[in-house]
Amino acid sequence: MSANRKSMLSSAIISRAIRDSFIKLNPKTMAKNPVMFVVEIGTFIVLLLTLFPGYFDTKDDIGFNLTVFLILLFTVLFANFAEALAEGRGKAQADSLKNSKKETSANKLVGGVVKVVPSTELRKGDVVVVAQGEMIPGDGEVIEGLASVDESAITGESAPVIKEAGGDFSSVTGGTKVVSDRIVVRITSDPGESFIDRMISLVEGAKRQKTPNELALNTLLSSLTIIFLIVVVTLGPIAGYLDIDLQIPVLIALLVCLIPTTIGGLLSAIGIAGMDRVTQFNVLAMSGKAVEAAGDINTMILDKTGTITYGNRMASEFLPVGNASIQEVGAWSAISSVRDETPEGRSVLELMKKQLLTFDESIAAGSDFIEFKAETRMSGVDLKDGRKVRKGSVDAVKKWVTAQGGSIPTDLDGGSDSIAREGGTPLAVAVDNRIYGLIYLKDTVKPGMRERFEQLRQMGIKTIMCTGDNPLTAATIAREAGVDDFVAESKPEDKIALIRREQADGKLVAMTGDGTNDAPALAQADVGLAMNSGTIAAKEAANMVDLDSDPSKIIEVVSIGKQLLMTRGALTTFSIANDIAKYFAIIPAMFILAIPEMKALNIMGLGSPLSAILSALIFNAIIIPLLIPLAMKGVAYKPMSASKLLSRNIVIYGLGGIIVPFIGIKLIDLVVHLWI
Amino acid sequence: MGILQIIIVLAVLVLLVKPVGSYVYHVYSNEPNKTDRIYGWFERFIYMLIGLKHRNGMTWKKYALSFLLTNIILVAVGYLILRLQKYLPFNPSGIDNMEETLSFNTIVSFMTNTNLQHYSGESGVSYFTQMAVMTMMMFTSAATGFAIAIAFVRGITSRGETIGNFFEDFVKSHTRILLPAAVIVTLVLVALQVPQTLDPTLTVTTLEGATQSITMGPIAALESIKHLGTNGGGFFGANSAHPFENPSPLTNVIEILSMWVLPASLPYVYGRFAKNRKQGWVVFSAMMTLFLLFLSLIYFSELRGNPAINALGVDASQGSMEGKEVRFGIPQSALFSAVTTAATTGTVNNMHDTLTPLGGLGTLGEMMLNTVFGGKGVGLVNMLMYAILGVFLCGLMVGRTPEFLGRKIEPREMKLIAVAILAHPFIILVPTAIAFLTDLGQGSITNPGAHGISQVLYEYTSSAANNGSGFEGLADNTPFWNITTGLVMMLGRYISIIAMLAVAGSLVRKQWVPETVGTFRTDNKLFYGILIGAVLIIGALTFLPAIVLGPIAEHLKLG
């Protein structure tokens, strides 16, 4: 599904948006957007003047009035179109989710007997059996068994994931499919409240609530609208003293040009598109507020394992002991790992290549592979010639060698201790009764993390790494990854204490988590990103869920939040800065007939009073669709300090907002003036 | 030479800002300091007298209520004195009681620090009234404004629940700032030949043998607080153009500085409270930039003179001297006009009605913004309101929800600010339109065409900004004008003050957001630009259409 999400801005969406922009003309809907509602009322008044010219004594101006009416109508339609278009992608996505919600039958366990019922009849607490090839009928928790589940309906990821009873991988989602084995699931949600249901309503934007920042901005835009309403209404009587008779359509044109229609028309589209960008990113935000909060984050708490590091330890060095050479340690390590499919095993072979060491693969031919077992804590191969090669925990290997009568090289303990001190894990490598050396296993930081933390620092975000490792290990990884701070030997309750401490300083905190014991911290954090693979408790406590279960995505979510806020600010500034040029177009045009000297104010040299008014009005209308792509995509954002960002954006959207309309109105006037 | 005169006064002002600002900061910081020894005993006596035992901090609601009740009581007392002055002492010239609507207008005018005068000082009020109402209110209204500004600044810069104690601020404004300063300025003015007497009107026989009545009175005392408190109500109808009120260029400079230095030092006080002086200097620089803009407009327009008169062959090198005093000339008149409308004092040393159209626009513009230094306290509060607006509009562009001084700007603050920014154009433009729509209003306009529009616009703008200067010429002592301007003055003062106190009350309780490199900074050059932009785009564009029909149309027609 993720593949076709990108190409969803199809003609179907566009034609649906065009239809919706007319439906949204309903005054009841429009009243929610005071700025555009005023434009709609103005449109209606001009329509009356056009339709009943006899009654209003406007016969002479019918052509002008009709033109003004059409431009105003398109202004409203463009604004509606922007909103409908932003909603469109979510609606289309919701439709495809609804398809996966098809009613299925469920094998409900009633008193140990399986009974087939429709999935809609399942209630919280019911227990169902799901076998290979069947759809899981509702959200729930695996209470018995282990199965691989295809979750592509939600995550878009086609590789199945393992779900098993107990632990942090027990939650399953309705609408996903069991690909192998059989599990018993306890249903945890009633119909209509399932994860897919919530997801549908979120992407559809059905329950979209305005965020506090949107509300505050709306208040400001509404009061600017009222101010300009006062300006325009009082202008008539004042001008009357100079015997200037101002036509109502001209006053309405002035009003519509002055009120912030650009941002008023695009505001909700910006919000919806911001949420949508998060969704495209396969993160499900429970509210727009959560996305905005992501932009405000001051502190980010990251788990070491899985987020900053791969979590599995990689071979990074061979340390010979006794009188062995590096070549020997490497070769025996490689031979012991030839058939070892664990990440550690594969990393040994990669290290050989990196260090340009070679070994004779024929030695290992036809050998028996000895798997790692918790009791032996070693793995390796038994060669055909009878030699036994082992690698494993230092203690285990020492015991194994001693049992065969071998001796322990004196520098072994020193080497293994120093590896442990640096935060690594030592593996000893032995052949029969001789220990050749150590493999230095390191927890490897994911590539690019350092740069990303540097970017976060530039944005003013502090990163704190949490890990269960000892302080030494933690410090090493922290230094390597470049995080600002770390908490070693941390327990889940430490995390919530850390969040509270940061919040007490007024900081907004983001964190990721997946386990049930992360749930309180996820709830406490301002932005909690739960992994879809995590437990239900974690997902419910969080305000965002990452469908791909990639905890490092939190960093991108912050960028999206910032981008959303910047887009809103940029377009607001642009919209308000536009007023200067519009004043210079309309004011001289209104008064020039009565006071010819007003032509001194016509600094754009617009053709005629009528063409000046129409040009300003046309500019005002077409700027909305021209800015739709920007509203949908968001303004370009690169992490940098606030001061740099601000100077850059002020130049583009503030100064640009002053200059662009001068040029735009002049160009439109050159065309319009051909007729009038 | 003209420009040099102006530069010297500007330089003295800039040098005074830091010392005066530091003094004012220490007055209100409520931390023990050396001046306590001088004033402490007197203040403790007053606190005892008014029963102020514990000077606990107040919530914004309690603060607003305290200041409103204090003002209501003062208005009631003052109104009674105006209506009964005939029966009261110190009325050697036997002046009659004041008419109802004029009394309403006058009392509102003085309580709101406006000092719009629809009466003439010489014939309308007794000496007692001048002292007990006019001079008293000049102190109390200025002290109220001061207290409000400080409370607002405390609200946006401190954390907790309280924005200070109104009564303590109110008393300290008198004892530590206004009274000592007024005594000093009065003595200086007396030394410079400004009369201070309780003698009745002097009747003299002129050289021609005619008799002439010369009105005198306690002028120097009123003159000092008239400027210090940015009040502006003159002893005489001619205000500071009258030789008794303002006899020489030196008194002129003293009057300019005494009305300007306190409003100009308030941004510095704010910087001290914010524990970041740069914050204060940014606000000061923005105010100063706007001021210089308007001052240049007035100065160069007046210097250029009236082309219509110049065309008649009148010496154009003097500039437009119509309505100006020869002893002040263009520079001292232009500077005085720019300062009196910037600091919304309303005192005049030349007639603003006869300024050239663009010169008049300069004075009108400063009052419309009411942030270019602005009246006692109110100017700073308004400028900080624009700062919050600037932060709100541009702050989003750094990718965070807007914060000002570490506090989030949320719907509640924006609603309150919306009320304040709506009120100003509403109370200027709506009454102006009503005046043009009704015969009651139109009947008083004494000029045809664009200048008539300027006249009406000026009257309401001056009332709304609590400036009080008039485009004299408007026949404004009628019930219509008395009542409408009285209401405008009242709304102009109290709506925004209450709204802004509420903003302070809301911000003071908020959780602080720590500053990081991701924070929008309000103490650098960029914000200085944003602040000026916010004032001009939101504050000024609102009035552009009306201004185009008034002064700009008049200017264009002059050619």
Coordinates of N, CA, C and O in Angstrom, one line a residue, chain B residues 13 28 36 84 120 141 162 164 177-178 193 226 239 241 277 305 340 346 351 398 423 479 515:
Chain B
L13 N 18.0 63.4 25.4 CA 17.1 62.3 25.8 C 17.7 61.0 25.9 O 17.5 60.2 26.9
Y28 N 10.1 50.3 41.3 CA 9.1 49.3 41.2 C 9.6 47.9 41.4 O 8.8 46.9 41.4
D36 N 14.9 54.2 49.7 CA 13.9 53.9 50.8 C 14.0 54.8 52.0 O 13.1 55.2 52.6
L84 N -20.0 72.0 40.9 CA -20.3 72.9 42.0 C -19.2 74.0 42.2 O -19.2 74.6 43.3
S120 N -12.4 76.4 27.9 CA -11.2 77.2 27.9 C -10.8 77.5 29.3 O -11.6 77.9 30.2
S141 N -3.8 60.2 37.1 CA -4.0 59.4 35.8 C -2.6 59.0 35.3 O -2.5 57.9 34.8
T162 N 1.2 36.6 40.8 CA 0.9 38.0 41.0 C 1.6 39.0 40.0 O 2.6 38.7 39.5
G164 N 1.9 42.3 41.1 CA 2.2 43.4 42.0 C 1.0 43.9 42.7 O -0.1 43.4 42.6
I177 N 8.3 59.3 42.0 CA 8.6 59.8 40.6 C 7.9 61.2 40.3 O 8.6 62.2 40.1
L178 N 6.6 61.2 40.4 CA 5.9 62.4 39.9 C 6.1 63.6 40.8 O 6.4 64.7 40.3
Q193 N 10.8 82.3 34.6 CA 9.7 83.3 34.4 C 8.3 82.7 34.1 O 7.5 83.5 33.6
K226 N 1.8 68.7 33.9 CA 1.2 68.6 32.6 C 2.1 67.8 31.6 O 1.6 67.0 30.8
N239 N -2.6 76.8 25.4 CA -1.7 75.8 25.9 C -0.2 76.3 25.9 O 0.0 77.4 26.2
A241 N 1.7 77.3 23.7 CA 2.0 78.4 22.8 C 1.9 79.7 23.6 O 2.5 80.7 23.1
R277 N 18.7 43.5 29.0 CA 18.6 44.9 28.6 C 18.4 45.0 27.1 O 17.8 46.0 26.7
G305 N 7.0 74.4 3.6 CA 6.0 75.4 3.6 C 4.8 75.0 2.8 O 4.7 73.9 2.3
T340 N 4.8 65.6 21.4 CA 3.5 65.7 22.1 C 2.5 64.6 21.6 O 1.7 64.1 22.3
G346 N -0.4 65.8 24.3 CA -1.5 66.6 23.9 C -1.3 68.1 24.1 O -2.1 69.0 23.8
M351 N -0.3 75.5 16.6 CA -1.6 75.0 16.3 C -1.5 73.9 15.2 O -1.1 74.1 14.1
V398 N 10.0 29.8 12.6 CA 11.1 29.0 13.0 C 10.7 27.6 13.3 O 11.5 26.8 13.8
A423 N -10.3 47.4 19.2 CA -10.9 48.6 19.8 C -10.4 49.9 19.2 O -11.2 50.8 18.9
P479 N -23.1 69.0 23.0 CA -23.4 67.7 23.6 C -22.9 66.6 22.8 O -22.3 65.6 23.3
E515 N 15.0 28.6 26.9 CA 15.5 29.1 25.6 C 16.6 28.2 25.0 O 17.5 27.8 25.7

